[in-house]
Amino acid sequence: MSESSTASVVGGSGFTGGELLRLLDGHPNVEVVQATSRSYGNKTIGSVHPNLRGTDLRFSDPDDLQSVDVLFACTPHGVSMKHIDAFRDAAGVVVDLSADFRLDTEAEYDEWYDGHDRPELLAESEYALPELNRENLPGAKLIASGGCNATAAILGLKPLFDADILAGGEQIVVDVKVGSSEGGAGGGEASSHPERSGVVRPYAPTGHRHEAEIEAFLGTQVSFSAHAVDMTRGASATCHVYPEDPVSTADLWKAYRGSYAEEPFVRIVAGGSGVYRYPEPKAVAGSNHAEVGFELDSRNGRIVVFSAIDNMMKGSAGQAVHAANIALGLDETAGLEFTGMHPVGAP
């Protein structure tokens, strides 16, 4: 196990970059030596991310990358694939937080995005979500952090496939409600507070790009819709599943415990007592934890699956650090132990 690793954060002035800098600032085995920004060159980290005031690091030019053990790329879609050679020259491990290396084939990028500049690297990239791909992460050199909506849906549905309750041909409807930070620091008018406040706004009823990611990693077709809601952090997925064979509540508990009993960042929350009886983004705000749960609708032969994450953490920066820990041979929970707070305001 490596005792200490160096890191850089490319695109460190955005929301995701700020989360990475926050996590790595408290990481016992990683030292951030560079954070880049084209807009805030030579500005202090704290001038952009006020929670990080007091840190000595300043933003530098992304064209002048330092040599590090791991580079986190927090760039918009399409940027990493253009600069991947420079990133790999600078770092032994590259973790990309955009969508550039999440899917497996050039054909998928032609269908869901605008094609791909470096399709020969897609087979080499490893999906960052450890609960899905842990065995392939040790020693990985190119890692793609998952999309937040896809992460929430995959974590909720995965146990049903692990336990053979679902085979892949069933009808699955996924509805995700997500906070404004998903749009990034430059999210525009739709993410501004006056337009976001008080809404439950469908913004991708069909054709959301994360649908491709869910289908690729679960091996099944899903019907996906997304809503923008009045919260800053969080993604909440409600999945409606219609299995071919009858299933009991005991079967569901066995499936979810079988998948997640040993997972350090997944909590099963399924109809217990108290106010928060099912997965809730507010309960995991600021943490790398995911909550998953279910309810059986025996009258209609339906399983309702719930999952909740902080989209900035488990859906982005936290997942990236978790995967990097495994790739570097570190304790996989290092720097990610924060369990969230209660009570809190709007996450």
Short mmCIF file of C-alpha atoms in Angstrom, two decimals:
data_model
loop_
_atom_site.label_atom_id
_atom_site.label_comp_id
_atom_site.label_asym_id
_atom_site.label_seq_id
_atom_site.Cartn_x
_atom_site.Cartn_y
_atom_site.Cartn_z
CA MET A 1 0.00 0.00 0.00
CA SER A 2 1.30 3.40 -0.98
CA GLU A 3 1.71 5.75 1.96
CA SER A 4 1.39 9.01 0.06
CA SER A 5 0.27 10.06 -3.40
CA THR A 6 0.21 13.39 -5.19
CA ALA A 7 -2.83 14.68 -7.05
CA SER A 8 -3.97 17.44 -9.36
CA VAL A 9 -7.49 18.65 -10.07
CA VAL A 10 -8.02 19.96 -13.59
CA GLY A 11 -11.03 22.26 -13.71
CA GLY A 12 -10.85 22.92 -9.99
CA SER A 13 -13.03 26.05 -9.97
CA GLY A 14 -16.33 24.27 -10.70
CA PHE A 15 -18.66 22.63 -8.21
CA THR A 16 -17.21 19.16 -8.74
CA GLY A 17 -13.66 20.45 -8.62
CA GLY A 18 -14.43 22.17 -5.33
CA GLU A 19 -15.80 18.95 -3.87
CA LEU A 20 -12.68 17.08 -4.92
CA LEU A 21 -10.45 19.72 -3.38
CA ARG A 22 -12.47 19.53 -0.15
CA LEU A 23 -12.19 15.75 0.00
CA LEU A 24 -8.51 15.64 -0.90
CA ASP A 25 -7.70 18.41 1.60
CA GLY A 26 -8.71 15.97 4.35
CA HIS A 27 -7.33 12.84 2.73
CA PRO A 28 -4.68 11.11 4.88
CA ASN A 29 -2.73 9.70 1.91
CA VAL A 30 -3.12 12.25 -0.89
CA GLU A 31 -1.56 15.69 -1.29
CA VAL A 32 -3.03 18.08 -3.85
CA VAL A 33 -0.15 19.85 -5.57
CA GLN A 34 -2.08 21.55 -8.40
CA ALA A 35 -5.57 22.82 -9.17
CA THR A 36 -6.15 24.39 -12.56
CA SER A 37 -8.57 26.97 -13.91
CA ARG A 38 -8.55 29.07 -17.07
CA SER A 39 -10.88 31.65 -15.51
CA TYR A 40 -9.24 32.06 -12.10
CA GLY A 41 -5.52 31.78 -12.82
CA ASN A 42 -3.39 32.64 -9.76
CA LYS A 43 -6.49 33.21 -7.60
CA THR A 44 -6.60 31.41 -4.27
CA ILE A 45 -8.72 28.30 -3.95
CA GLY A 46 -10.66 29.96 -1.15
CA SER A 47 -11.62 32.92 -3.31
CA VAL A 48 -13.79 30.57 -5.38
CA HIS A 49 -14.62 27.91 -2.79
CA PRO A 50 -15.19 29.78 0.50
CA ASN A 51 -15.26 26.57 2.53
CA LEU A 52 -11.59 26.13 1.58
CA ARG A 53 -10.35 29.52 2.75
CA GLY A 54 -7.01 29.19 4.46
CA THR A 55 -5.51 26.77 1.96
CA ASP A 56 -2.32 28.02 0.34
CA LEU A 57 -2.91 26.54 -3.11
CA ARG A 58 -3.68 28.84 -6.04
CA PHE A 59 -5.21 28.00 -9.41
CA SER A 60 -2.72 27.51 -12.21
CA ASP A 61 -2.89 27.18 -15.99
CA PRO A 62 -4.20 23.81 -17.24
CA ASP A 63 -1.69 23.92 -20.09
CA ASP A 64 1.14 23.64 -17.54
CA LEU A 65 0.44 20.35 -15.76
CA GLN A 66 2.68 19.06 -13.02
CA SER A 67 3.70 15.42 -12.73
CA VAL A 68 1.48 13.64 -10.18
CA ASP A 69 0.32 10.17 -9.21
CA VAL A 70 -3.36 10.82 -9.95
CA LEU A 71 -5.09 13.50 -12.01
CA PHE A 72 -8.80 14.24 -11.59
CA ALA A 73 -10.33 15.86 -14.68
CA CYS A 74 -13.41 17.95 -13.83
CA THR A 75 -13.97 19.27 -17.32
CA PRO A 76 -17.09 19.56 -19.48
CA HIS A 77 -17.97 16.72 -21.81
CA GLY A 78 -15.69 16.63 -24.84
CA VAL A 79 -12.67 18.23 -23.18
CA SER A 80 -10.96 15.22 -21.62
CA MET A 81 -10.96 13.18 -24.81
CA LYS A 82 -9.14 16.05 -26.54
CA HIS A 83 -6.52 16.42 -23.79
CA ILE A 84 -6.23 12.82 -22.62
CA ASP A 85 -2.64 12.42 -23.89
CA ALA A 86 -1.48 15.43 -21.85
CA PHE A 87 -3.37 14.14 -18.81
CA ARG A 88 -1.77 10.70 -19.11
CA ASP A 89 1.67 12.17 -19.63
CA ALA A 90 1.24 14.06 -16.36
CA ALA A 91 -0.22 11.27 -14.20
CA GLY A 92 -0.04 7.55 -13.68
CA VAL A 93 -3.79 7.41 -13.02
CA VAL A 94 -6.38 9.63 -14.70
CA VAL A 95 -9.90 9.85 -13.25
CA ASP A 96 -12.28 11.61 -15.62
CA LEU A 97 -15.48 13.00 -14.12
CA SER A 98 -17.10 13.88 -17.44
CA ALA A 99 -18.95 11.44 -19.69
CA ASP A 100 -16.02 11.05 -22.09
CA PHE A 101 -14.98 7.52 -21.13
CA ARG A 102 -18.07 6.05 -19.41
CA LEU A 103 -19.48 4.05 -22.30
CA ASP A 104 -17.80 1.10 -23.98
CA THR A 105 -18.16 1.66 -27.70
CA GLU A 106 -17.84 4.35 -30.34
CA ALA A 107 -21.32 3.45 -31.57
CA GLU A 108 -22.82 4.42 -28.20
CA TYR A 109 -21.14 7.83 -28.36
CA ASP A 110 -22.42 8.28 -31.91
CA GLU A 111 -25.96 7.55 -30.70
CA TRP A 112 -26.04 9.42 -27.39
CA TYR A 113 -23.39 12.14 -27.69
CA ASP A 114 -21.53 13.76 -30.59
CA GLY A 115 -19.18 10.93 -31.41
CA HIS A 116 -15.78 10.29 -29.81
CA ASP A 117 -12.28 11.54 -30.65
CA ARG A 118 -10.39 8.66 -29.02
CA PRO A 119 -12.53 5.53 -29.30
CA GLU A 120 -9.50 3.25 -29.04
CA LEU A 121 -9.29 4.14 -25.33
CA LEU A 122 -12.86 3.16 -24.44
CA ALA A 123 -12.07 -0.51 -23.92
CA GLU A 124 -9.24 0.46 -21.56
CA SER A 125 -11.32 2.73 -19.33
CA GLU A 126 -12.79 1.36 -16.11
CA TYR A 127 -16.12 2.51 -14.65
CA ALA A 128 -15.50 4.11 -11.28
CA LEU A 129 -18.49 2.79 -9.29
CA PRO A 130 -16.84 0.29 -6.89
CA GLU A 131 -20.10 -1.47 -5.99
CA LEU A 132 -20.34 -2.46 -9.64
CA ASN A 133 -16.72 -2.69 -10.79
CA ARG A 134 -14.45 -3.04 -7.75
CA GLU A 135 -12.53 -6.05 -9.08
CA ASN A 136 -11.31 -4.12 -12.13
CA LEU A 137 -10.15 -0.97 -10.35
CA PRO A 138 -6.85 -2.04 -8.69
CA GLY A 139 -4.07 -0.80 -10.93
CA ALA A 140 -6.45 0.90 -13.38
CA LYS A 141 -4.87 3.78 -15.29
CA LEU A 142 -7.95 5.39 -16.87
CA ILE A 143 -11.11 5.61 -14.75
CA ALA A 144 -14.48 7.13 -15.68
CA SER A 145 -16.61 8.39 -12.83
CA GLY A 146 -20.30 7.60 -13.34
CA GLY A 147 -23.11 10.07 -13.96
CA CYS A 148 -25.14 10.97 -10.89
CA ASN A 149 -28.53 9.92 -12.28
CA ALA A 150 -27.11 6.66 -13.57
CA THR A 151 -25.34 5.98 -10.27
CA ALA A 152 -28.55 6.37 -8.30
CA ALA A 153 -30.50 4.11 -10.66
CA ILE A 154 -27.81 1.44 -10.93
CA LEU A 155 -27.34 1.18 -7.16
CA GLY A 156 -31.08 0.83 -6.65
CA LEU A 157 -31.64 -1.82 -9.29
CA LYS A 158 -28.41 -3.85 -9.15
CA PRO A 159 -29.47 -6.23 -6.32
CA LEU A 160 -32.48 -7.38 -8.35
CA PHE A 161 -30.15 -8.55 -11.10
CA ASP A 162 -27.59 -10.00 -8.67
CA ALA A 163 -30.34 -12.15 -7.12
CA ASP A 164 -31.89 -13.13 -10.50
CA ILE A 165 -35.17 -11.48 -9.59
CA LEU A 166 -34.78 -9.62 -12.88
CA ALA A 167 -33.38 -11.24 -16.03
CA GLY A 168 -33.24 -8.21 -18.30
CA GLY A 169 -36.43 -8.38 -20.32
CA GLU A 170 -38.78 -6.84 -17.76
CA GLN A 171 -40.32 -3.39 -17.91
CA ILE A 172 -38.36 -0.91 -15.79
CA VAL A 173 -39.35 2.74 -15.38
CA VAL A 174 -36.82 5.06 -13.73
CA ASP A 175 -37.75 8.54 -12.50
CA VAL A 176 -34.98 10.70 -11.05
CA LYS A 177 -35.34 14.04 -9.27
CA VAL A 178 -32.09 15.99 -9.04
CA GLY A 179 -30.76 19.19 -7.49
CA SER A 180 -29.49 22.27 -9.28
CA SER A 181 -25.80 21.51 -8.77
CA GLU A 182 -26.11 18.85 -11.49
CA GLY A 183 -26.00 21.72 -13.99
CA GLY A 184 -22.57 22.82 -12.74
CA ALA A 185 -21.31 26.26 -11.82
CA GLY A 186 -22.31 27.53 -15.26
CA GLY A 187 -25.72 25.89 -15.27
CA GLY A 188 -27.47 28.95 -16.69
CA GLU A 189 -30.92 30.36 -16.19
CA ALA A 190 -32.64 27.03 -15.49
CA SER A 191 -30.37 26.44 -12.48
CA SER A 192 -30.65 29.95 -11.05
CA HIS A 193 -32.47 30.23 -7.75
CA PRO A 194 -35.44 32.32 -8.95
CA GLU A 195 -36.20 29.82 -11.71
CA ARG A 196 -35.43 26.72 -9.64
CA SER A 197 -37.20 27.64 -6.41
CA GLY A 198 -40.39 25.71 -5.74
CA VAL A 199 -40.33 23.66 -8.93
CA VAL A 200 -40.71 20.00 -9.86
CA ARG A 201 -39.82 20.49 -13.52
CA PRO A 202 -39.52 17.68 -16.08
CA TYR A 203 -36.38 18.49 -18.06
CA ALA A 204 -35.61 15.19 -19.76
CA PRO A 205 -38.80 13.12 -20.06
CA THR A 206 -37.12 10.89 -22.63
CA GLY A 207 -33.71 10.49 -24.21
CA HIS A 208 -31.50 11.51 -21.26
CA ARG A 209 -27.91 10.49 -21.91
CA HIS A 210 -27.63 8.68 -18.58
CA GLU A 211 -30.17 6.18 -19.90
CA ALA A 212 -27.40 4.74 -22.06
CA GLU A 213 -25.15 4.35 -19.02
CA ILE A 214 -27.83 2.55 -16.99
CA GLU A 215 -28.59 0.18 -19.83
CA ALA A 216 -24.91 -0.51 -20.54
CA PHE A 217 -24.04 -1.51 -16.99
CA LEU A 218 -27.24 -3.34 -16.03
CA GLY A 219 -27.63 -5.04 -19.40
CA THR A 220 -31.29 -4.14 -19.79
CA GLN A 221 -33.54 -1.52 -21.33
CA VAL A 222 -35.02 1.16 -19.07
CA SER A 223 -37.49 3.99 -19.54
CA PHE A 224 -35.87 7.02 -17.92
CA SER A 225 -37.20 10.46 -17.01
CA ALA A 226 -35.61 13.28 -15.02
CA HIS A 227 -37.05 16.19 -13.04
CA ALA A 228 -35.33 19.31 -11.72
CA VAL A 229 -36.46 20.02 -8.15
CA ASP A 230 -35.89 22.68 -5.53
CA MET A 231 -32.76 21.41 -3.84
CA THR A 232 -29.09 22.13 -4.36
CA ARG A 233 -27.58 18.72 -3.74
CA GLY A 234 -29.07 15.31 -4.25
CA ALA A 235 -30.45 12.78 -6.70
CA SER A 236 -33.44 10.64 -5.79
CA ALA A 237 -34.42 7.72 -8.04
CA THR A 238 -37.77 5.95 -7.92
CA CYS A 239 -37.80 2.85 -10.10
CA HIS A 240 -40.94 0.88 -10.99
CA VAL A 241 -40.14 -2.74 -11.76
CA TYR A 242 -42.45 -5.49 -13.00
CA PRO A 243 -40.81 -8.92 -12.50
CA GLU A 244 -42.12 -11.90 -14.43
CA ASP A 245 -42.32 -14.17 -11.38
CA PRO A 246 -43.85 -13.47 -7.94
CA VAL A 247 -41.47 -12.09 -5.33
CA SER A 248 -41.79 -11.65 -1.57
CA THR A 249 -40.53 -8.96 0.77
CA ALA A 250 -38.19 -11.57 2.25
CA ASP A 251 -36.76 -12.18 -1.23
CA LEU A 252 -36.08 -8.47 -1.58
CA TRP A 253 -34.36 -8.18 1.79
CA LYS A 254 -32.18 -11.18 0.89
CA ALA A 255 -31.28 -9.60 -2.45
CA TYR A 256 -30.34 -6.19 -1.07
CA ARG A 257 -28.43 -7.57 1.90
CA GLY A 258 -26.64 -9.98 -0.42
CA SER A 259 -25.43 -7.13 -2.61
CA TYR A 260 -24.66 -4.49 0.00
CA ALA A 261 -24.08 -6.01 3.44
CA GLU A 262 -20.31 -5.56 3.07
CA GLU A 263 -20.36 -2.25 1.21
CA PRO A 264 -18.97 0.64 3.28
CA PHE A 265 -21.03 3.35 1.58
CA VAL A 266 -24.46 1.78 0.98
CA ARG A 267 -27.26 1.80 3.55
CA ILE A 268 -30.51 -0.16 3.14
CA VAL A 269 -33.49 1.94 4.19
CA ALA A 270 -36.82 0.22 3.53
CA GLY A 271 -39.90 1.29 5.44
CA GLY A 272 -38.48 1.56 8.95
CA SER A 273 -39.73 3.86 11.68
CA GLY A 274 -39.33 7.62 12.01
CA VAL A 275 -39.61 10.43 9.50
CA TYR A 276 -37.04 9.16 6.99
CA ARG A 277 -38.53 5.76 6.20
CA TYR A 278 -37.14 5.50 2.69
CA PRO A 279 -33.96 6.75 0.97
CA GLU A 280 -33.66 10.52 1.16
CA PRO A 281 -31.01 12.84 -0.37
CA LYS A 282 -31.14 15.06 2.71
CA ALA A 283 -29.93 12.16 4.86
CA VAL A 284 -26.74 11.70 2.82
CA ALA A 285 -25.95 15.33 1.94
CA GLY A 286 -22.21 15.96 1.94
CA SER A 287 -21.36 12.27 2.30
CA ASN A 288 -20.31 9.48 -0.04
CA HIS A 289 -23.12 7.27 1.21
CA ALA A 290 -25.98 5.97 -0.88
CA GLU A 291 -29.30 4.85 0.53
CA VAL A 292 -31.33 2.16 -1.23
CA GLY A 293 -34.71 0.69 -0.38
CA PHE A 294 -37.84 -0.90 -1.76
CA GLU A 295 -41.54 -1.50 -1.29
CA LEU A 296 -43.51 -4.43 -2.70
CA ASP A 297 -46.81 -3.73 -4.43
CA SER A 298 -48.20 -7.28 -4.47
CA ARG A 299 -51.58 -6.21 -5.87
CA ASN A 300 -49.99 -4.95 -9.08
CA GLY A 301 -46.97 -7.26 -9.19
CA ARG A 302 -44.69 -4.26 -8.89
CA ILE A 303 -41.48 -3.56 -6.97
CA VAL A 304 -40.90 0.10 -6.18
CA VAL A 305 -37.18 0.73 -5.74
CA PHE A 306 -35.82 3.88 -4.11
CA SER A 307 -32.27 5.21 -4.03
CA ALA A 308 -30.77 8.50 -2.88
CA ILE A 309 -27.32 10.03 -3.20
CA ASP A 310 -25.62 13.38 -2.97
CA ASN A 311 -25.06 13.98 -6.68
CA MET A 312 -21.87 15.92 -5.96
CA MET A 313 -20.45 13.12 -3.81
CA LYS A 314 -21.53 9.55 -4.53
CA GLY A 315 -22.62 10.77 -7.95
CA SER A 316 -19.34 12.52 -8.75
CA ALA A 317 -16.39 13.57 -6.57
CA GLY A 318 -16.84 11.00 -3.80
CA GLN A 319 -17.16 8.17 -6.29
CA ALA A 320 -14.02 9.40 -8.05
CA VAL A 321 -11.98 9.44 -4.84
CA HIS A 322 -13.35 6.02 -3.83
CA ALA A 323 -12.25 4.54 -7.16
CA ALA A 324 -8.88 6.29 -7.05
CA ASN A 325 -8.24 4.91 -3.56
CA ILE A 326 -8.71 1.39 -4.88
CA ALA A 327 -6.63 2.01 -8.01
CA LEU A 328 -3.75 3.40 -5.93
CA GLY A 329 -3.84 0.62 -3.34
CA LEU A 330 -5.06 2.87 -0.52
CA ASP A 331 -7.72 2.14 2.07
CA GLU A 332 -10.83 2.53 -0.07
CA THR A 333 -12.67 4.61 2.53
CA ALA A 334 -9.79 7.06 3.08
CA GLY A 335 -10.94 10.67 3.00
CA LEU A 336 -14.59 9.65 2.71
CA GLU A 337 -15.59 8.86 6.28
CA PHE A 338 -17.90 11.85 6.78
CA THR A 339 -21.41 10.51 7.39
CA GLY A 340 -23.49 13.64 6.80
CA MET A 341 -25.38 15.86 9.22
CA HIS A 342 -28.82 16.11 10.80
CA PRO A 343 -30.68 18.38 10.90
CA VAL A 344 -29.72 20.36 7.83
CA GLY A 345 -31.52 22.80 5.54
CA ALA A 346 -32.16 22.23 1.87
CA PRO A 347 -29.25 20.07 0.69
#
